[in-house]
PDB file of C-alpha atoms in Angstrom:
ATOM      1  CA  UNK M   1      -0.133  19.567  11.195  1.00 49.00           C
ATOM      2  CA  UNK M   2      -0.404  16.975  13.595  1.00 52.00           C
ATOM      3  CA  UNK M   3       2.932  16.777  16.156  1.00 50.00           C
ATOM      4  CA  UNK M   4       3.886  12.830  15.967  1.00 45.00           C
ATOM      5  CA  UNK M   5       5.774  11.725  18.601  1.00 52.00           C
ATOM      6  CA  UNK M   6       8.791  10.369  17.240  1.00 68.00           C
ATOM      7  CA  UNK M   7      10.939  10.628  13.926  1.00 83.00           C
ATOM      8  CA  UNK M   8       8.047  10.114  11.475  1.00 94.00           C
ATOM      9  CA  UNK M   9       8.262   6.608   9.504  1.00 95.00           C
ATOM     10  CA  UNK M  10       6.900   9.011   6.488  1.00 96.00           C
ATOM     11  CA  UNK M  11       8.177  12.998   5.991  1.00 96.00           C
ATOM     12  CA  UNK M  12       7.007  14.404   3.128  1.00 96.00           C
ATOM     13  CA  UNK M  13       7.764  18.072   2.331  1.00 95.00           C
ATOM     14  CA  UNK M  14       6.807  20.535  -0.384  1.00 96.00           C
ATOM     15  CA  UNK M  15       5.756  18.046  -2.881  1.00 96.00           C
ATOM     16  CA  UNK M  16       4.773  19.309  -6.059  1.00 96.00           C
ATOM     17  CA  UNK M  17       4.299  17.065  -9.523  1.00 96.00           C
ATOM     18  CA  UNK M  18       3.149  18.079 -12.850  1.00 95.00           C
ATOM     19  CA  UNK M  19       1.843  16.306 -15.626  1.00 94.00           C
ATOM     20  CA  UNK M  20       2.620  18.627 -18.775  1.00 93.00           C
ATOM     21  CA  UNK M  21       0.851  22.080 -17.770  1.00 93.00           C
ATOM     22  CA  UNK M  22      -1.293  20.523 -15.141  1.00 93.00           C
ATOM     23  CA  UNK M  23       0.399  20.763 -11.645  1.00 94.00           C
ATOM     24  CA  UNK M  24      -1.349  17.724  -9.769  1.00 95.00           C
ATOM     25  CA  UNK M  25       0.613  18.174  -6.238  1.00 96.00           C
ATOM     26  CA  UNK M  26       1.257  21.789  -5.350  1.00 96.00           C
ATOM     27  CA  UNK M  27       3.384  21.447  -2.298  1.00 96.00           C
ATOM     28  CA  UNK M  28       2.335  18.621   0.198  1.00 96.00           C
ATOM     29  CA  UNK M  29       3.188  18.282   3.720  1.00 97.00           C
ATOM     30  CA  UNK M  30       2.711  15.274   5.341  1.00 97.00           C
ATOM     31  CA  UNK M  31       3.677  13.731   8.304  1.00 97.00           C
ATOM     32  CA  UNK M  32       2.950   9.430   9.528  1.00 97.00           C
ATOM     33  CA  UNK M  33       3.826   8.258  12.383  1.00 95.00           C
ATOM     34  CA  UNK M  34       5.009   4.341  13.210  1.00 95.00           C
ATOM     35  CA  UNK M  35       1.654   2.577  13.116  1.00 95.00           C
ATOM     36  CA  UNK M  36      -0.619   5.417  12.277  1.00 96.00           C
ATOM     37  CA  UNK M  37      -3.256   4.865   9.751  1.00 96.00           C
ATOM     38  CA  UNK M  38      -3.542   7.677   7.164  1.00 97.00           C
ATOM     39  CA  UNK M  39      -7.033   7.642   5.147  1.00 97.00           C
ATOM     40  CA  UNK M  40      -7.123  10.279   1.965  1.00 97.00           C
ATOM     41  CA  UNK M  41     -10.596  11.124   0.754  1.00 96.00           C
ATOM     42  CA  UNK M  42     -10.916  14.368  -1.652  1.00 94.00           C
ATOM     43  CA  UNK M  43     -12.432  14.391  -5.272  1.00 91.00           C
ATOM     44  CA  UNK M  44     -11.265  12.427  -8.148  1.00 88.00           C
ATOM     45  CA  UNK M  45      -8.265  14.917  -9.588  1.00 85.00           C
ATOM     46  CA  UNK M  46      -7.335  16.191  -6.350  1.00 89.00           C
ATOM     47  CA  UNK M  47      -4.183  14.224  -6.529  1.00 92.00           C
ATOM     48  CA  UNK M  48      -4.676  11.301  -4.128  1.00 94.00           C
ATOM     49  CA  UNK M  49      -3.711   8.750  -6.269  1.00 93.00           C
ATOM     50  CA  UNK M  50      -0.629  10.356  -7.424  1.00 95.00           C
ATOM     51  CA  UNK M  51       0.652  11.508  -3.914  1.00 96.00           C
ATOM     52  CA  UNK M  52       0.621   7.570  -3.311  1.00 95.00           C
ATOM     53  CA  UNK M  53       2.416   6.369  -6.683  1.00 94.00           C
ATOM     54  CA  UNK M  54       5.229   9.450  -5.286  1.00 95.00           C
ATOM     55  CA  UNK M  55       5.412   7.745  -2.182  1.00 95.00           C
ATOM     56  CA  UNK M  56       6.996   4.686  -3.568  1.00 92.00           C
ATOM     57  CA  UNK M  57       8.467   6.070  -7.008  1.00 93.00           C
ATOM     58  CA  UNK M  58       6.591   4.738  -9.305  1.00 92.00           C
ATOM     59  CA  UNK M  59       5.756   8.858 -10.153  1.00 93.00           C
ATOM     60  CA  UNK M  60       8.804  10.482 -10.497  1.00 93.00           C
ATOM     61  CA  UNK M  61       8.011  13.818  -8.560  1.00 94.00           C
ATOM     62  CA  UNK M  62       8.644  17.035  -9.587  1.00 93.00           C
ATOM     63  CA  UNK M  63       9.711  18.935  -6.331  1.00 93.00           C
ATOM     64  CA  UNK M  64       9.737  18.826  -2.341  1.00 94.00           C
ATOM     65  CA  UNK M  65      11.123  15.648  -0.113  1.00 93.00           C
ATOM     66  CA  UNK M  66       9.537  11.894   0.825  1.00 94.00           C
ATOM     67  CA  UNK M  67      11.496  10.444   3.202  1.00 94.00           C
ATOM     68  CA  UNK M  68      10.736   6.969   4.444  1.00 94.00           C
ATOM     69  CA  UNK M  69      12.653   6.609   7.877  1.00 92.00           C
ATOM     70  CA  UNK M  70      14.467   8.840   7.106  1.00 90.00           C
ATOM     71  CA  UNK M  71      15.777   7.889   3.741  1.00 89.00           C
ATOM     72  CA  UNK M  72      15.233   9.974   0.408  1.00 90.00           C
ATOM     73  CA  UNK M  73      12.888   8.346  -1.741  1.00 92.00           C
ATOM     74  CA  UNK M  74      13.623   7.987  -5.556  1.00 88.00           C
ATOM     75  CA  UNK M  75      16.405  10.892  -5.425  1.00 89.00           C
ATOM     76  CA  UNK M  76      19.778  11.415  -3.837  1.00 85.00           C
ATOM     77  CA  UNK M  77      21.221  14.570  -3.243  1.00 74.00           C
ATOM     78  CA  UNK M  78      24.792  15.456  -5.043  1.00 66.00           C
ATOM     79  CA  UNK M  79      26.733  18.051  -4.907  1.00 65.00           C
ATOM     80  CA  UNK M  80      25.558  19.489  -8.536  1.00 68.00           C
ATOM     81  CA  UNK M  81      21.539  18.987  -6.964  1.00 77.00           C
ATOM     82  CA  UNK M  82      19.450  15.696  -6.974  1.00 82.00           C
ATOM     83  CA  UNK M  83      19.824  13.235  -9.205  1.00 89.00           C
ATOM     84  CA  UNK M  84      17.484   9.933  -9.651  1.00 90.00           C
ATOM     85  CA  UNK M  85      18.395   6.437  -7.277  1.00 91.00           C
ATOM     86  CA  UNK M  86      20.024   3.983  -9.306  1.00 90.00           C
ATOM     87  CA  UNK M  87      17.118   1.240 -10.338  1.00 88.00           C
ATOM     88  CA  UNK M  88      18.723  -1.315  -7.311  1.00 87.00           C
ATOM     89  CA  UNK M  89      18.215   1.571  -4.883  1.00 87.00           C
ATOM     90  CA  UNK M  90      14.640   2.254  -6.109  1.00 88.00           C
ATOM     91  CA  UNK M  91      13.576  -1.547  -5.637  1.00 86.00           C
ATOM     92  CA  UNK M  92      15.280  -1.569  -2.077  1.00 85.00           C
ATOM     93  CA  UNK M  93      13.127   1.415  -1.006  1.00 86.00           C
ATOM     94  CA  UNK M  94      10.058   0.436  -2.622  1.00 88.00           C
ATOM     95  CA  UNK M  95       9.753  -3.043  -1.009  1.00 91.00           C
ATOM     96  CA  UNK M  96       9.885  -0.393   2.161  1.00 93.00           C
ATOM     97  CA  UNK M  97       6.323   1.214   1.050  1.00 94.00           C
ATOM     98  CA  UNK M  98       4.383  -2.269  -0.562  1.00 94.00           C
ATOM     99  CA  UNK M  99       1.413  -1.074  -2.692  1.00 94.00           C
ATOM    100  CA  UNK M 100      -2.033  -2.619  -3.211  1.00 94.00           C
ATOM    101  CA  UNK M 101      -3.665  -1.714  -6.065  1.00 90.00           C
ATOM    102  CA  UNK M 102      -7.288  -0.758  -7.257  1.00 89.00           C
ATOM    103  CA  UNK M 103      -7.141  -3.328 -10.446  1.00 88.00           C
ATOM    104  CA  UNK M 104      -5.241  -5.770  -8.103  1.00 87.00           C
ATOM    105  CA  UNK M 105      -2.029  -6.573 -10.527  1.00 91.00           C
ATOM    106  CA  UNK M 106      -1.558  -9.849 -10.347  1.00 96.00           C
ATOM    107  CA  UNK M 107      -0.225 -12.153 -12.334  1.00 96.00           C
ATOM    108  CA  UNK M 108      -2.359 -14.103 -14.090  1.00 96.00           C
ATOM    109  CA  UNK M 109      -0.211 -17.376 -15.330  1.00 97.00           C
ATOM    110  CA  UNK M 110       1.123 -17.582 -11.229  1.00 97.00           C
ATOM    111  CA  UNK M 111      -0.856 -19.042  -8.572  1.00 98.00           C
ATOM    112  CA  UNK M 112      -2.001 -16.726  -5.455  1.00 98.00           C
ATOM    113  CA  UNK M 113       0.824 -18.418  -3.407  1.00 98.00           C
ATOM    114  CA  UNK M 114       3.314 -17.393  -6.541  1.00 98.00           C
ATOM    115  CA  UNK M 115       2.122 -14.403  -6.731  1.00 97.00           C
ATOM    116  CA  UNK M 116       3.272 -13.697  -3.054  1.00 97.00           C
ATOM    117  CA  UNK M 117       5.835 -15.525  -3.620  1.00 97.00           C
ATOM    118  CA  UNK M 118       7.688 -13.523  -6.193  1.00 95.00           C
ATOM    119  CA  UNK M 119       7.970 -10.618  -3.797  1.00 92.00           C
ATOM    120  CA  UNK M 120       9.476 -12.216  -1.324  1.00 94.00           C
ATOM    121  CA  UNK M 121      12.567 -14.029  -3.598  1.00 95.00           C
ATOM    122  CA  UNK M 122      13.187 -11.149  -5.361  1.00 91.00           C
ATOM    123  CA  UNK M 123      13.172  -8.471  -3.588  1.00 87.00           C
ATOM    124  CA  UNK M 124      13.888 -10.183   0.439  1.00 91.00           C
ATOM    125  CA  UNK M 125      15.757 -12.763  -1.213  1.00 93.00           C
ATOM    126  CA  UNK M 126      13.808 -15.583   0.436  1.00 95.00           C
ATOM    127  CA  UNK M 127      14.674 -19.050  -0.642  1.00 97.00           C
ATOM    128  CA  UNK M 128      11.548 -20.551  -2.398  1.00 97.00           C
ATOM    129  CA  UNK M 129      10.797 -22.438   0.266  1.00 97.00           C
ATOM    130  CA  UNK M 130      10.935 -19.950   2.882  1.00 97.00           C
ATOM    131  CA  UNK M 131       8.742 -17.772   0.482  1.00 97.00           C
ATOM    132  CA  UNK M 132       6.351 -20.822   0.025  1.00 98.00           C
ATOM    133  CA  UNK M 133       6.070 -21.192   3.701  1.00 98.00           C
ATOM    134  CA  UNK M 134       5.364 -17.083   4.529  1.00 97.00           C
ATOM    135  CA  UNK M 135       3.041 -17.145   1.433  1.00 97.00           C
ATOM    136  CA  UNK M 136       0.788 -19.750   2.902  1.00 97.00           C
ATOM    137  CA  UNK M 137       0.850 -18.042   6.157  1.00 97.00           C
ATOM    138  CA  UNK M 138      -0.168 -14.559   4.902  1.00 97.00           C
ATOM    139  CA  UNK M 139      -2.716 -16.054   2.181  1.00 97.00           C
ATOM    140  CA  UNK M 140      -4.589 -18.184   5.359  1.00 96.00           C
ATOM    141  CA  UNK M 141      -4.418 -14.715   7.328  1.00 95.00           C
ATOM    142  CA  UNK M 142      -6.276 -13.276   4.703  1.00 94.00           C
ATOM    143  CA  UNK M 143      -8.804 -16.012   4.247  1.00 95.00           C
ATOM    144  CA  UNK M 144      -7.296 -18.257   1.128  1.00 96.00           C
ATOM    145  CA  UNK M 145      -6.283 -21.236   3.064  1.00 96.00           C
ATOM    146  CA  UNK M 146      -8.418 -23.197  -0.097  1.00 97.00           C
ATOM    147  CA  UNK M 147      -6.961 -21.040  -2.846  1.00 97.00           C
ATOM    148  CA  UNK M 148      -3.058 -21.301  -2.769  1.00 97.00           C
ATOM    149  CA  UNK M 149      -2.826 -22.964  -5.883  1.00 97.00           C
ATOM    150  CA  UNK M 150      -5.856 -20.833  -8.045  1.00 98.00           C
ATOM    151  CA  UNK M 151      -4.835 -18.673 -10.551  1.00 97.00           C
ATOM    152  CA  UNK M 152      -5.839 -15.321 -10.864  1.00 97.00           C
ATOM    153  CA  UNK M 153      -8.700 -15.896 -13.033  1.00 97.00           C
ATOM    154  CA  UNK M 154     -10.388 -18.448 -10.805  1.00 97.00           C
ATOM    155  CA  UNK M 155     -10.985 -16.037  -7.880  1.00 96.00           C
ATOM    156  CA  UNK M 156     -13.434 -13.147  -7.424  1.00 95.00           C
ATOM    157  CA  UNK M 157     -12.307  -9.823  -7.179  1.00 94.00           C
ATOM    158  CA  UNK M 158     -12.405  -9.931  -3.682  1.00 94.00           C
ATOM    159  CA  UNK M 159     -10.442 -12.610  -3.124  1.00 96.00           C
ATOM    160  CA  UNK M 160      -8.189 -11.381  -5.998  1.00 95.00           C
ATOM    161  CA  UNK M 161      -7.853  -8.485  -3.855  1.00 94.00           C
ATOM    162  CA  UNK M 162      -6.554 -10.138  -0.784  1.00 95.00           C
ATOM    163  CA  UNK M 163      -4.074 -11.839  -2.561  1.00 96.00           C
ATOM    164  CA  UNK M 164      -3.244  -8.255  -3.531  1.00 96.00           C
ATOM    165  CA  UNK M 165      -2.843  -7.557   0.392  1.00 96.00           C
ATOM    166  CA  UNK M 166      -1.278 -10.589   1.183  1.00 96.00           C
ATOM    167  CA  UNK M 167       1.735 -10.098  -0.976  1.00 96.00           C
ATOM    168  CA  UNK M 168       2.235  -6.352  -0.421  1.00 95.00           C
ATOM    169  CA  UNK M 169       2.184  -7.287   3.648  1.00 96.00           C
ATOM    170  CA  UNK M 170       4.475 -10.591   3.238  1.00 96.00           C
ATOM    171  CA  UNK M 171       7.483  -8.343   2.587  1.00 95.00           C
ATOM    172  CA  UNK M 172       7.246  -6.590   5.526  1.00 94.00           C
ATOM    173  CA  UNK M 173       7.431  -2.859   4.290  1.00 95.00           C
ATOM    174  CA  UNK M 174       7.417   0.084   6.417  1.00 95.00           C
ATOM    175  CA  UNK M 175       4.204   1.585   5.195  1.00 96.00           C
ATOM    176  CA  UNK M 176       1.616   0.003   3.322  1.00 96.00           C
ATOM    177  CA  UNK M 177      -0.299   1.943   0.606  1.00 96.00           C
ATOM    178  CA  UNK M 178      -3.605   1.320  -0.342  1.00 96.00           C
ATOM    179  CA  UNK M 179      -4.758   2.818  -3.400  1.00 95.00           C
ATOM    180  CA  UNK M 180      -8.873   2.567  -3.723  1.00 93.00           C
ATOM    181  CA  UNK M 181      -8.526  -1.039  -3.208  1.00 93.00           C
ATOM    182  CA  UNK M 182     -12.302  -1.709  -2.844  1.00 91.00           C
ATOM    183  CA  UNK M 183     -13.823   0.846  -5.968  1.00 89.00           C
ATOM    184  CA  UNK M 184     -13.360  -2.258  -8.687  1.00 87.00           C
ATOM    185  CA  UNK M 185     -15.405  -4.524  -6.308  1.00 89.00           C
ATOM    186  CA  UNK M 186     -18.924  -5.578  -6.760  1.00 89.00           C
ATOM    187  CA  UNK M 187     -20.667  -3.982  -3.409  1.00 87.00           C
ATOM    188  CA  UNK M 188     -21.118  -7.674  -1.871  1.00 88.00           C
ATOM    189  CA  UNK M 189     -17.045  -8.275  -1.652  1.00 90.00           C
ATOM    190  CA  UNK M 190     -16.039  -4.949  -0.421  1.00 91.00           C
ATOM    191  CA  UNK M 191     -16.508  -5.990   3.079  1.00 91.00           C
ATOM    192  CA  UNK M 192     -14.154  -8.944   3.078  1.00 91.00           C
ATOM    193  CA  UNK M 193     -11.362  -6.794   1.717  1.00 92.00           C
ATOM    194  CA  UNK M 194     -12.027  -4.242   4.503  1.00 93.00           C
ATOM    195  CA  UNK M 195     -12.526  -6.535   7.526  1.00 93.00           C
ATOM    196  CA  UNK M 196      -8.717  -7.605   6.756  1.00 93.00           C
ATOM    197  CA  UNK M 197      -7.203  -4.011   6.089  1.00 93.00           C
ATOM    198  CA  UNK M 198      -9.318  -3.601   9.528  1.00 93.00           C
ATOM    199  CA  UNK M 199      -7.236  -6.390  11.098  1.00 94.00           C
ATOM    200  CA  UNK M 200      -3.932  -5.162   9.546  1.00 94.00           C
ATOM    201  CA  UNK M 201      -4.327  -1.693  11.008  1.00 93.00           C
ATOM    202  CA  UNK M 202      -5.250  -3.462  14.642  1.00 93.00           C
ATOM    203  CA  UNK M 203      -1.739  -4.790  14.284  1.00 93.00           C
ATOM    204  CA  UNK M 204      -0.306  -1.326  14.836  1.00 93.00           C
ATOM    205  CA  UNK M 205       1.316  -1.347  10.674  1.00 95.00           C
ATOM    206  CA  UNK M 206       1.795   2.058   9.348  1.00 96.00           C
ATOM    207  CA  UNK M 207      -0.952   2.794   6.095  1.00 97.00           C
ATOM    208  CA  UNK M 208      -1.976   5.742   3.921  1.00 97.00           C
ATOM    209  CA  UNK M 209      -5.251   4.089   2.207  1.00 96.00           C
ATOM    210  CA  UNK M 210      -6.978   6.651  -0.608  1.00 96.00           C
ATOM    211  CA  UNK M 211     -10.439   5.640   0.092  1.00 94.00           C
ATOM    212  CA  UNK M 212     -14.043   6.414  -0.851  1.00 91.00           C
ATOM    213  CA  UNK M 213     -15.222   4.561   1.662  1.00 91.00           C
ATOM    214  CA  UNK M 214     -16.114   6.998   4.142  1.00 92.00           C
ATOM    215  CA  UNK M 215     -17.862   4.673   6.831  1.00 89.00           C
ATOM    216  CA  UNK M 216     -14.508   2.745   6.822  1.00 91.00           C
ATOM    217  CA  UNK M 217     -12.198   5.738   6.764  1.00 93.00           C
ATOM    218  CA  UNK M 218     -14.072   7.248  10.408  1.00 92.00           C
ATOM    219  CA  UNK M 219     -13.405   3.540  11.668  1.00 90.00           C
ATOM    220  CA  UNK M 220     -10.017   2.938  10.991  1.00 92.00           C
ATOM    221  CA  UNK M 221      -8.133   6.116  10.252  1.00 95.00           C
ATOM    222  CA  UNK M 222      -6.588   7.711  12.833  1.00 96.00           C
ATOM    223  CA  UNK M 223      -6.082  10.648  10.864  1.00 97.00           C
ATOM    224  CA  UNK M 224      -8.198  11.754   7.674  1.00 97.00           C
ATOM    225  CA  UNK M 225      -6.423  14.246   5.061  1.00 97.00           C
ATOM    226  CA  UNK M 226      -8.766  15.813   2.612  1.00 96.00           C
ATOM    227  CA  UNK M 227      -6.889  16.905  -0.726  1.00 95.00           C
ATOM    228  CA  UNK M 228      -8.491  19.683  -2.931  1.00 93.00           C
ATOM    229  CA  UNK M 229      -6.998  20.820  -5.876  1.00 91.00           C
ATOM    230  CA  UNK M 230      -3.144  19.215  -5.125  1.00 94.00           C
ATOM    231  CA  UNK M 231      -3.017  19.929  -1.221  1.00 94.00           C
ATOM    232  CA  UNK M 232      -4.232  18.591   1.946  1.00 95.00           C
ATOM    233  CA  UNK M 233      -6.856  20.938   3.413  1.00 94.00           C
ATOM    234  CA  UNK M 234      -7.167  19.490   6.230  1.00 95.00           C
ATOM    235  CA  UNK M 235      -5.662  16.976   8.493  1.00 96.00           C
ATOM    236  CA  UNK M 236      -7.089  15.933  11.497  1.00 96.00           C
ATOM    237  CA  UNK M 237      -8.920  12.702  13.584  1.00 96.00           C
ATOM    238  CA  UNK M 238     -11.877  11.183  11.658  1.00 95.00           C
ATOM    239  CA  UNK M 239     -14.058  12.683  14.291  1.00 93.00           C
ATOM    240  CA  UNK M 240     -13.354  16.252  13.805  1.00 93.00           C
ATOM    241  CA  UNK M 241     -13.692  15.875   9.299  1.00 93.00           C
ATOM    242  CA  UNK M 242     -16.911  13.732   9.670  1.00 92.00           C
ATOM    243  CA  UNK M 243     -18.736  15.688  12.264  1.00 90.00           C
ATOM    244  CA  UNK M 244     -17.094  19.097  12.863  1.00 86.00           C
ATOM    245  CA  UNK M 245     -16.021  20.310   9.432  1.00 77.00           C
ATOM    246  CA  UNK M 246     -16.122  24.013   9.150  1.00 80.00           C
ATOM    247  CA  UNK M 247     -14.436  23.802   5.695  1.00 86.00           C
ATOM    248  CA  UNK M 248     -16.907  24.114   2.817  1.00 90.00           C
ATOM    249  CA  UNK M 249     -15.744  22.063   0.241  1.00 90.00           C
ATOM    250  CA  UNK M 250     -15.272  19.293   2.465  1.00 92.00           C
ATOM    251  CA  UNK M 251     -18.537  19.412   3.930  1.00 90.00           C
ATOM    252  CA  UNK M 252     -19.815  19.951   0.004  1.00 90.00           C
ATOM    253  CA  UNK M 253     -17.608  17.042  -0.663  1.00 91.00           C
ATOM    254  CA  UNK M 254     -19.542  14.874   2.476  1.00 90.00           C
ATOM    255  CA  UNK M 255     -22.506  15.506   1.266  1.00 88.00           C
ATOM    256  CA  UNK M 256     -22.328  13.562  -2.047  1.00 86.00           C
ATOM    257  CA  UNK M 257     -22.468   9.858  -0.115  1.00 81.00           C
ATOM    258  CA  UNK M 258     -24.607  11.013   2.240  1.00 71.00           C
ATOM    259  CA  UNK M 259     -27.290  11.999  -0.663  1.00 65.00           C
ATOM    260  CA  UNK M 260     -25.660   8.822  -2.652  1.00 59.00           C
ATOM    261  CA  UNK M 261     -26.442   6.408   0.488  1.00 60.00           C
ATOM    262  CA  UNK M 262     -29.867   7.975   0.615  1.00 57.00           C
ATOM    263  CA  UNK M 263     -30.343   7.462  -2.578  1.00 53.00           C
ATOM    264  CA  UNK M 264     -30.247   3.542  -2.225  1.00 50.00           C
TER     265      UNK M 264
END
């Protein structure tokens, strides 16, 4: 593990989570740091995905501890053992850890600014004016000055996507989660959806992105956790996993976008 200085913004301790017979999670450990970004490569079923849904309870998990500054997420502990948050409690904490998601979520009958919008009145309790006013600033900061009024539907993915961003960052969380925001993108938009997670982690904001994009994740991570089969192997700056890795699954893990980039 790597020491962070202070009181990490995320704890996470001995997570485990099953689905039926198949234990996904076998006992995580992870520590983030205020404005640390966190990339997560590993294979598909190596529980990346799920270790982010945990993060803001939208996976109940099964055992272990997530703490976001210090509070318990999605459980409290009573006397009698834990028992789940009340659904109030849940959408406090989650607003704390904002997700962006691979399929982007919108919705499609509001406009990108009501999409960010919603966030903001329900769960900040912005007037709508207020929210109108932050959506418009976070939608120009993503590049959609021209766009506040489209509908889903009459954007590309890409810019679908950064709507996606914009409303996860206008709340302010903690920690921003990034779930394989880029692998529904045609090739040609990835790069506009990176260039502002780029900017975002500039700004110092705490992020765990789950990534395949393993160009981006040396460039941006400061620290690069590689899950195989439900726990992190290895931890550790992008320079050491891209260019030192001893471990063999991770280099045999590597090696598939390096032959895949020379492929094309």
């Amino acid at each position: 593990m790597i020491e962070t200085p202070d009181e990490p913004v995320i704890r996470i301790k001995g997570l485990t989570k099953s689905f039926g017979a198949h234990q996904v999670l076998k006992g995580i450990d992870l520590d983030v740091g205020k404005g640390q970004v966190i990339a997560v490569i590993g294979p598909s079923g190596s529980g990346k995905t799920t270790l982010l849904r945990c993060i803001n309870f939208l996976e109940e998990y099964d055992g272990g501890s997530i703490r976001i500054d210090g509070v318990e997420v999605g459980y409290r502990d009573g006397g009698s053992g834990r028992r789940r948050r009340s659904d109030k409690e849940l959408a406090s904490i989650r607003v704390d850890a904002a997700m962006v998601f691979q399929q982007f979520n919108l919705f499609p009958h509001l406009t990108a600014a009501q999409n960010v919008m919603l966030g903001l009145m329900k769960s900040r309790g912005k007037s709508k004016g207020e929210a109108r006013q932050i959506a418009e600033k976070w939608l120009v900061r993503v590049g959609l000055s021209e766009k506040l009024d489209a509908l889903p539907a009459q954007l590309s993915g890409g810019q679908q996507q950064r709507v996606g961003i914009a409303r996860a960052v206008a709340i302010e969380p903690k920690v921003l989660l990034l779930d394989e925001i880029t692998s529904a993108l045609d090739p040609e938009l990835v790069g506009e959806v990176l260039e502002v997670v780029q900017e975002l982690a500039a700004e110092g904001r705490t992020m765990i992105l789950v990534t395949h994009e393993m160009a981006f994740a040396r460039e941006v991570a400061d620290r690069v956790v590689f899950t195989d089969q439900g726990l992190i192997a290895i931890d550790a700056p992008p320079k050491v996993v891209f260019d030192e890795q001893s471990n063999e699954r991770l280099r045999a893990f590597l090696s598939r976008f390096a032959a895949f980039r020379h492929a094309h």
